[in-house]
JSON list of C-alpha atoms in Angstrom, two decimals:
[
{"chain": "G", "resi": 1, "resn": "MET", "atom": "CA", "xyz": [135.50, -71.70, -64.75]},
{"chain": "G", "resi": 2, "resn": "LEU", "atom": "CA", "xyz": [138.34, -73.95, -65.03]},
{"chain": "G", "resi": 3, "resn": "THR", "atom": "CA", "xyz": [137.64, -74.30, -68.69]},
{"chain": "G", "resi": 4, "resn": "GLN", "atom": "CA", "xyz": [137.73, -70.29, -69.10]},
{"chain": "G", "resi": 5, "resn": "ASN", "atom": "CA", "xyz": [140.93, -70.23, -67.38]},
{"chain": "G", "resi": 6, "resn": "ALA", "atom": "CA", "xyz": [142.43, -73.14, -69.68]},
{"chain": "G", "resi": 7, "resn": "TYR", "atom": "CA", "xyz": [141.06, -71.11, -72.89]},
{"chain": "G", "resi": 8, "resn": "THR", "atom": "CA", "xyz": [142.70, -67.97, -71.63]},
{"chain": "G", "resi": 9, "resn": "LEU", "atom": "CA", "xyz": [146.06, -69.32, -71.08]},
{"chain": "G", "resi": 10, "resn": "THR", "atom": "CA", "xyz": [146.13, -71.03, -74.22]},
{"chain": "G", "resi": 11, "resn": "GLN", "atom": "CA", "xyz": [145.34, -68.06, -76.26]},
{"chain": "G", "resi": 12, "resn": "ALA", "atom": "CA", "xyz": [147.81, -65.66, -74.11]},
{"chain": "G", "resi": 13, "resn": "ILE", "atom": "CA", "xyz": [150.67, -68.58, -74.67]},
{"chain": "G", "resi": 14, "resn": "LYS", "atom": "CA", "xyz": [149.51, -68.70, -78.52]},
{"chain": "G", "resi": 15, "resn": "HIS", "atom": "CA", "xyz": [149.63, -64.84, -78.99]},
{"chain": "G", "resi": 16, "resn": "TRP", "atom": "CA", "xyz": [152.53, -63.66, -76.66]},
{"chain": "G", "resi": 17, "resn": "GLY", "atom": "CA", "xyz": [154.64, -66.66, -76.19]},
{"chain": "G", "resi": 18, "resn": "LYS", "atom": "CA", "xyz": [158.02, -67.73, -77.39]},
{"chain": "G", "resi": 19, "resn": "ASP", "atom": "CA", "xyz": [159.26, -71.11, -78.98]},
{"chain": "G", "resi": 20, "resn": "PHE", "atom": "CA", "xyz": [161.82, -72.87, -76.91]},
{"chain": "G", "resi": 21, "resn": "THR", "atom": "CA", "xyz": [163.50, -76.33, -77.13]},
{"chain": "G", "resi": 22, "resn": "VAL", "atom": "CA", "xyz": [164.54, -78.76, -73.96]},
{"chain": "G", "resi": 23, "resn": "THR", "atom": "CA", "xyz": [167.61, -81.20, -74.26]},
{"chain": "G", "resi": 24, "resn": "ARG", "atom": "CA", "xyz": [168.79, -83.33, -71.68]},
{"chain": "G", "resi": 25, "resn": "PHE", "atom": "CA", "xyz": [172.48, -84.75, -70.94]},
{"chain": "G", "resi": 26, "resn": "GLY", "atom": "CA", "xyz": [172.02, -88.59, -71.85]},
{"chain": "G", "resi": 27, "resn": "THR", "atom": "CA", "xyz": [173.89, -91.65, -71.60]},
{"chain": "G", "resi": 28, "resn": "ASN", "atom": "CA", "xyz": [174.29, -95.08, -73.02]},
{"chain": "G", "resi": 29, "resn": "GLU", "atom": "CA", "xyz": [173.15, -98.45, -71.49]},
{"chain": "G", "resi": 30, "resn": "TYR", "atom": "CA", "xyz": [176.91, -98.64, -70.13]},
{"chain": "G", "resi": 31, "resn": "GLY", "atom": "CA", "xyz": [176.58, -94.94, -68.78]},
{"chain": "G", "resi": 32, "resn": "GLU", "atom": "CA", "xyz": [178.93, -93.56, -71.15]},
{"chain": "G", "resi": 33, "resn": "PRO", "atom": "CA", "xyz": [177.73, -89.78, -72.10]},
{"chain": "G", "resi": 34, "resn": "ILE", "atom": "CA", "xyz": [176.21, -89.53, -75.67]},
{"chain": "G", "resi": 35, "resn": "GLY", "atom": "CA", "xyz": [175.74, -85.90, -75.46]},
{"chain": "G", "resi": 36, "resn": "ASN", "atom": "CA", "xyz": [172.56, -83.73, -75.38]},
{"chain": "G", "resi": 37, "resn": "ILE", "atom": "CA", "xyz": [169.25, -85.58, -76.54]},
{"chain": "G", "resi": 38, "resn": "PRO", "atom": "CA", "xyz": [165.97, -83.74, -77.41]},
{"chain": "G", "resi": 39, "resn": "VAL", "atom": "CA", "xyz": [163.23, -83.86, -74.79]},
{"chain": "G", "resi": 40, "resn": "GLY", "atom": "CA", "xyz": [160.91, -81.64, -77.11]},
{"chain": "G", "resi": 41, "resn": "SER", "atom": "CA", "xyz": [159.79, -78.23, -78.36]},
{"chain": "G", "resi": 42, "resn": "PHE", "atom": "CA", "xyz": [157.57, -75.98, -76.49]},
{"chain": "G", "resi": 43, "resn": "ARG", "atom": "CA", "xyz": [155.99, -72.67, -76.25]},
{"chain": "G", "resi": 44, "resn": "GLY", "atom": "CA", "xyz": [155.60, -70.65, -73.42]},
{"chain": "G", "resi": 45, "resn": "LEU", "atom": "CA", "xyz": [155.43, -67.14, -71.67]},
{"chain": "G", "resi": 46, "resn": "PHE", "atom": "CA", "xyz": [158.92, -65.82, -70.62]},
{"chain": "G", "resi": 47, "resn": "HIS", "atom": "CA", "xyz": [158.57, -64.03, -67.15]},
{"chain": "G", "resi": 48, "resn": "THR", "atom": "CA", "xyz": [160.59, -63.02, -64.05]},
{"chain": "G", "resi": 49, "resn": "SER", "atom": "CA", "xyz": [159.66, -63.19, -60.45]},
{"chain": "G", "resi": 50, "resn": "SER", "atom": "CA", "xyz": [161.27, -61.77, -57.54]},
{"chain": "G", "resi": 51, "resn": "ARG", "atom": "CA", "xyz": [162.80, -63.79, -54.90]},
{"chain": "G", "resi": 52, "resn": "TYR", "atom": "CA", "xyz": [164.23, -62.66, -52.01]},
{"chain": "G", "resi": 53, "resn": "LEU", "atom": "CA", "xyz": [167.37, -63.11, -50.13]},
{"chain": "G", "resi": 54, "resn": "ASN", "atom": "CA", "xyz": [168.13, -62.09, -46.66]},
{"chain": "G", "resi": 55, "resn": "ILE", "atom": "CA", "xyz": [171.63, -61.21, -45.91]},
{"chain": "G", "resi": 56, "resn": "THR", "atom": "CA", "xyz": [172.93, -60.76, -42.30]},
{"chain": "G", "resi": 57, "resn": "LEU", "atom": "CA", "xyz": [175.88, -58.09, -41.87]},
{"chain": "G", "resi": 58, "resn": "GLN", "atom": "CA", "xyz": [177.07, -58.18, -38.03]},
{"chain": "G", "resi": 59, "resn": "GLU", "atom": "CA", "xyz": [174.44, -56.53, -35.99]},
{"chain": "G", "resi": 60, "resn": "SER", "atom": "CA", "xyz": [171.82, -55.69, -38.76]},
{"chain": "G", "resi": 61, "resn": "ALA", "atom": "CA", "xyz": [170.31, -57.37, -41.79]},
{"chain": "G", "resi": 62, "resn": "ALA", "atom": "CA", "xyz": [169.75, -56.19, -45.34]},
{"chain": "G", "resi": 63, "resn": "VAL", "atom": "CA", "xyz": [167.26, -57.58, -47.66]},
{"chain": "G", "resi": 64, "resn": "SER", "atom": "CA", "xyz": [168.35, -57.83, -51.30]},
{"chain": "G", "resi": 65, "resn": "THR", "atom": "CA", "xyz": [166.07, -59.02, -54.02]},
{"chain": "G", "resi": 66, "resn": "ALA", "atom": "CA", "xyz": [166.96, -61.02, -57.10]},
{"chain": "G", "resi": 67, "resn": "LYS", "atom": "CA", "xyz": [164.97, -61.62, -60.31]},
{"chain": "G", "resi": 68, "resn": "GLU", "atom": "CA", "xyz": [164.40, -65.23, -61.29]},
{"chain": "G", "resi": 69, "resn": "LEU", "atom": "CA", "xyz": [164.00, -66.30, -64.90]},
{"chain": "G", "resi": 70, "resn": "ARG", "atom": "CA", "xyz": [160.84, -68.32, -65.47]},
{"chain": "G", "resi": 71, "resn": "LEU", "atom": "CA", "xyz": [158.83, -69.96, -68.21]},
{"chain": "G", "resi": 72, "resn": "LEU", "atom": "CA", "xyz": [154.95, -70.50, -68.09]},
{"chain": "G", "resi": 73, "resn": "THR", "atom": "CA", "xyz": [153.81, -73.19, -70.09]},
{"chain": "G", "resi": 74, "resn": "LEU", "atom": "CA", "xyz": [150.70, -75.68, -70.54]},
{"chain": "G", "resi": 75, "resn": "SER", "atom": "CA", "xyz": [151.12, -78.58, -68.11]},
{"chain": "G", "resi": 76, "resn": "THR", "atom": "CA", "xyz": [154.13, -81.09, -69.04]},
{"chain": "G", "resi": 77, "resn": "ASP", "atom": "CA", "xyz": [155.88, -83.43, -67.01]},
{"chain": "G", "resi": 78, "resn": "LYS", "atom": "CA", "xyz": [158.64, -84.04, -69.58]},
{"chain": "G", "resi": 79, "resn": "VAL", "atom": "CA", "xyz": [160.76, -81.05, -68.14]},
{"chain": "G", "resi": 80, "resn": "GLN", "atom": "CA", "xyz": [162.88, -81.88, -65.33]},
{"chain": "G", "resi": 81, "resn": "GLN", "atom": "CA", "xyz": [165.45, -80.39, -63.15]},
{"chain": "G", "resi": 82, "resn": "GLY", "atom": "CA", "xyz": [168.85, -80.31, -65.13]},
{"chain": "G", "resi": 83, "resn": "ASP", "atom": "CA", "xyz": [167.55, -79.97, -68.51]},
{"chain": "G", "resi": 84, "resn": "THR", "atom": "CA", "xyz": [168.64, -77.38, -70.59]},
{"chain": "G", "resi": 85, "resn": "VAL", "atom": "CA", "xyz": [166.51, -74.76, -72.09]},
{"chain": "G", "resi": 86, "resn": "THR", "atom": "CA", "xyz": [167.34, -72.83, -75.39]},
{"chain": "G", "resi": 87, "resn": "LEU", "atom": "CA", "xyz": [165.30, -69.69, -75.92]},
{"chain": "G", "resi": 88, "resn": "ASP", "atom": "CA", "xyz": [166.06, -66.93, -78.22]},
{"chain": "G", "resi": 89, "resn": "ASN", "atom": "CA", "xyz": [169.75, -68.31, -79.01]},
{"chain": "G", "resi": 90, "resn": "ARG", "atom": "CA", "xyz": [170.33, -68.34, -75.28]},
{"chain": "G", "resi": 91, "resn": "LYS", "atom": "CA", "xyz": [170.74, -71.32, -72.75]},
{"chain": "G", "resi": 92, "resn": "TYR", "atom": "CA", "xyz": [169.21, -72.04, -69.50]},
{"chain": "G", "resi": 93, "resn": "SER", "atom": "CA", "xyz": [169.43, -74.65, -66.87]},
{"chain": "G", "resi": 94, "resn": "VAL", "atom": "CA", "xyz": [166.24, -75.84, -65.15]},
{"chain": "G", "resi": 95, "resn": "THR", "atom": "CA", "xyz": [166.46, -75.19, -61.71]},
{"chain": "G", "resi": 96, "resn": "GLY", "atom": "CA", "xyz": [162.93, -76.40, -61.08]},
{"chain": "G", "resi": 97, "resn": "THR", "atom": "CA", "xyz": [159.44, -77.09, -62.21]},
{"chain": "G", "resi": 98, "resn": "ASP", "atom": "CA", "xyz": [156.05, -76.23, -60.39]},
{"chain": "G", "resi": 99, "resn": "ASP", "atom": "CA", "xyz": [152.84, -77.59, -61.32]},
{"chain": "G", "resi": 100, "resn": "VAL", "atom": "CA", "xyz": [150.87, -73.83, -60.47]},
{"chain": "G", "resi": 101, "resn": "GLY", "atom": "CA", "xyz": [147.98, -74.56, -57.94]},
{"chain": "G", "resi": 102, "resn": "GLY", "atom": "CA", "xyz": [148.10, -78.47, -58.41]},
{"chain": "G", "resi": 103, "resn": "LEU", "atom": "CA", "xyz": [145.50, -77.67, -61.29]},
{"chain": "G", "resi": 104, "resn": "HIS", "atom": "CA", "xyz": [147.64, -79.86, -64.00]},
{"chain": "G", "resi": 105, "resn": "LEU", "atom": "CA", "xyz": [146.78, -76.83, -66.14]},
{"chain": "G", "resi": 106, "resn": "CYS", "atom": "CA", "xyz": [150.03, -75.10, -66.24]},
{"chain": "G", "resi": 107, "resn": "THR", "atom": "CA", "xyz": [153.80, -75.68, -65.41]},
{"chain": "G", "resi": 108, "resn": "ASP", "atom": "CA", "xyz": [155.86, -72.74, -64.42]},
{"chain": "G", "resi": 109, "resn": "ILE", "atom": "CA", "xyz": [159.70, -73.70, -65.21]},
{"chain": "G", "resi": 110, "resn": "SER", "atom": "CA", "xyz": [162.41, -71.79, -63.20]},
{"chain": "G", "resi": 111, "resn": "LEU", "atom": "CA", "xyz": [165.47, -71.04, -65.26]},
{"chain": "G", "resi": 112, "resn": "GLN", "atom": "CA", "xyz": [169.32, -69.99, -64.52]},
{"chain": "G", "resi": 113, "resn": "GLU", "atom": "CA", "xyz": [171.10, -68.88, -67.63]},
{"chain": "G", "resi": 114, "resn": "VAL", "atom": "CA", "xyz": [174.43, -70.91, -68.46]}
]
């Protein structure tokens, strides 16, 4: 079953996915900034998910929703929080990564537009 899921995910990313690059701010051995260094190029499915924010207003509460930008890619440990993703000539900051289901099959990358 896991093999079938891996194959299905691979085919979906291959067919509908988008290419993106990841860079990371680097420093030399003296701690001086050297600019962005490339981490790698990947392919993934760009999607959104809803996150819920509770906002308390005096004696009542209002719940508002916000869309969270995400990229689903094959499992990788190269992408870290704080990296920069370039997708369709737009830059995003990585706010977190998640190994979906703990299966080491795919990684869901949370993004915030810069």
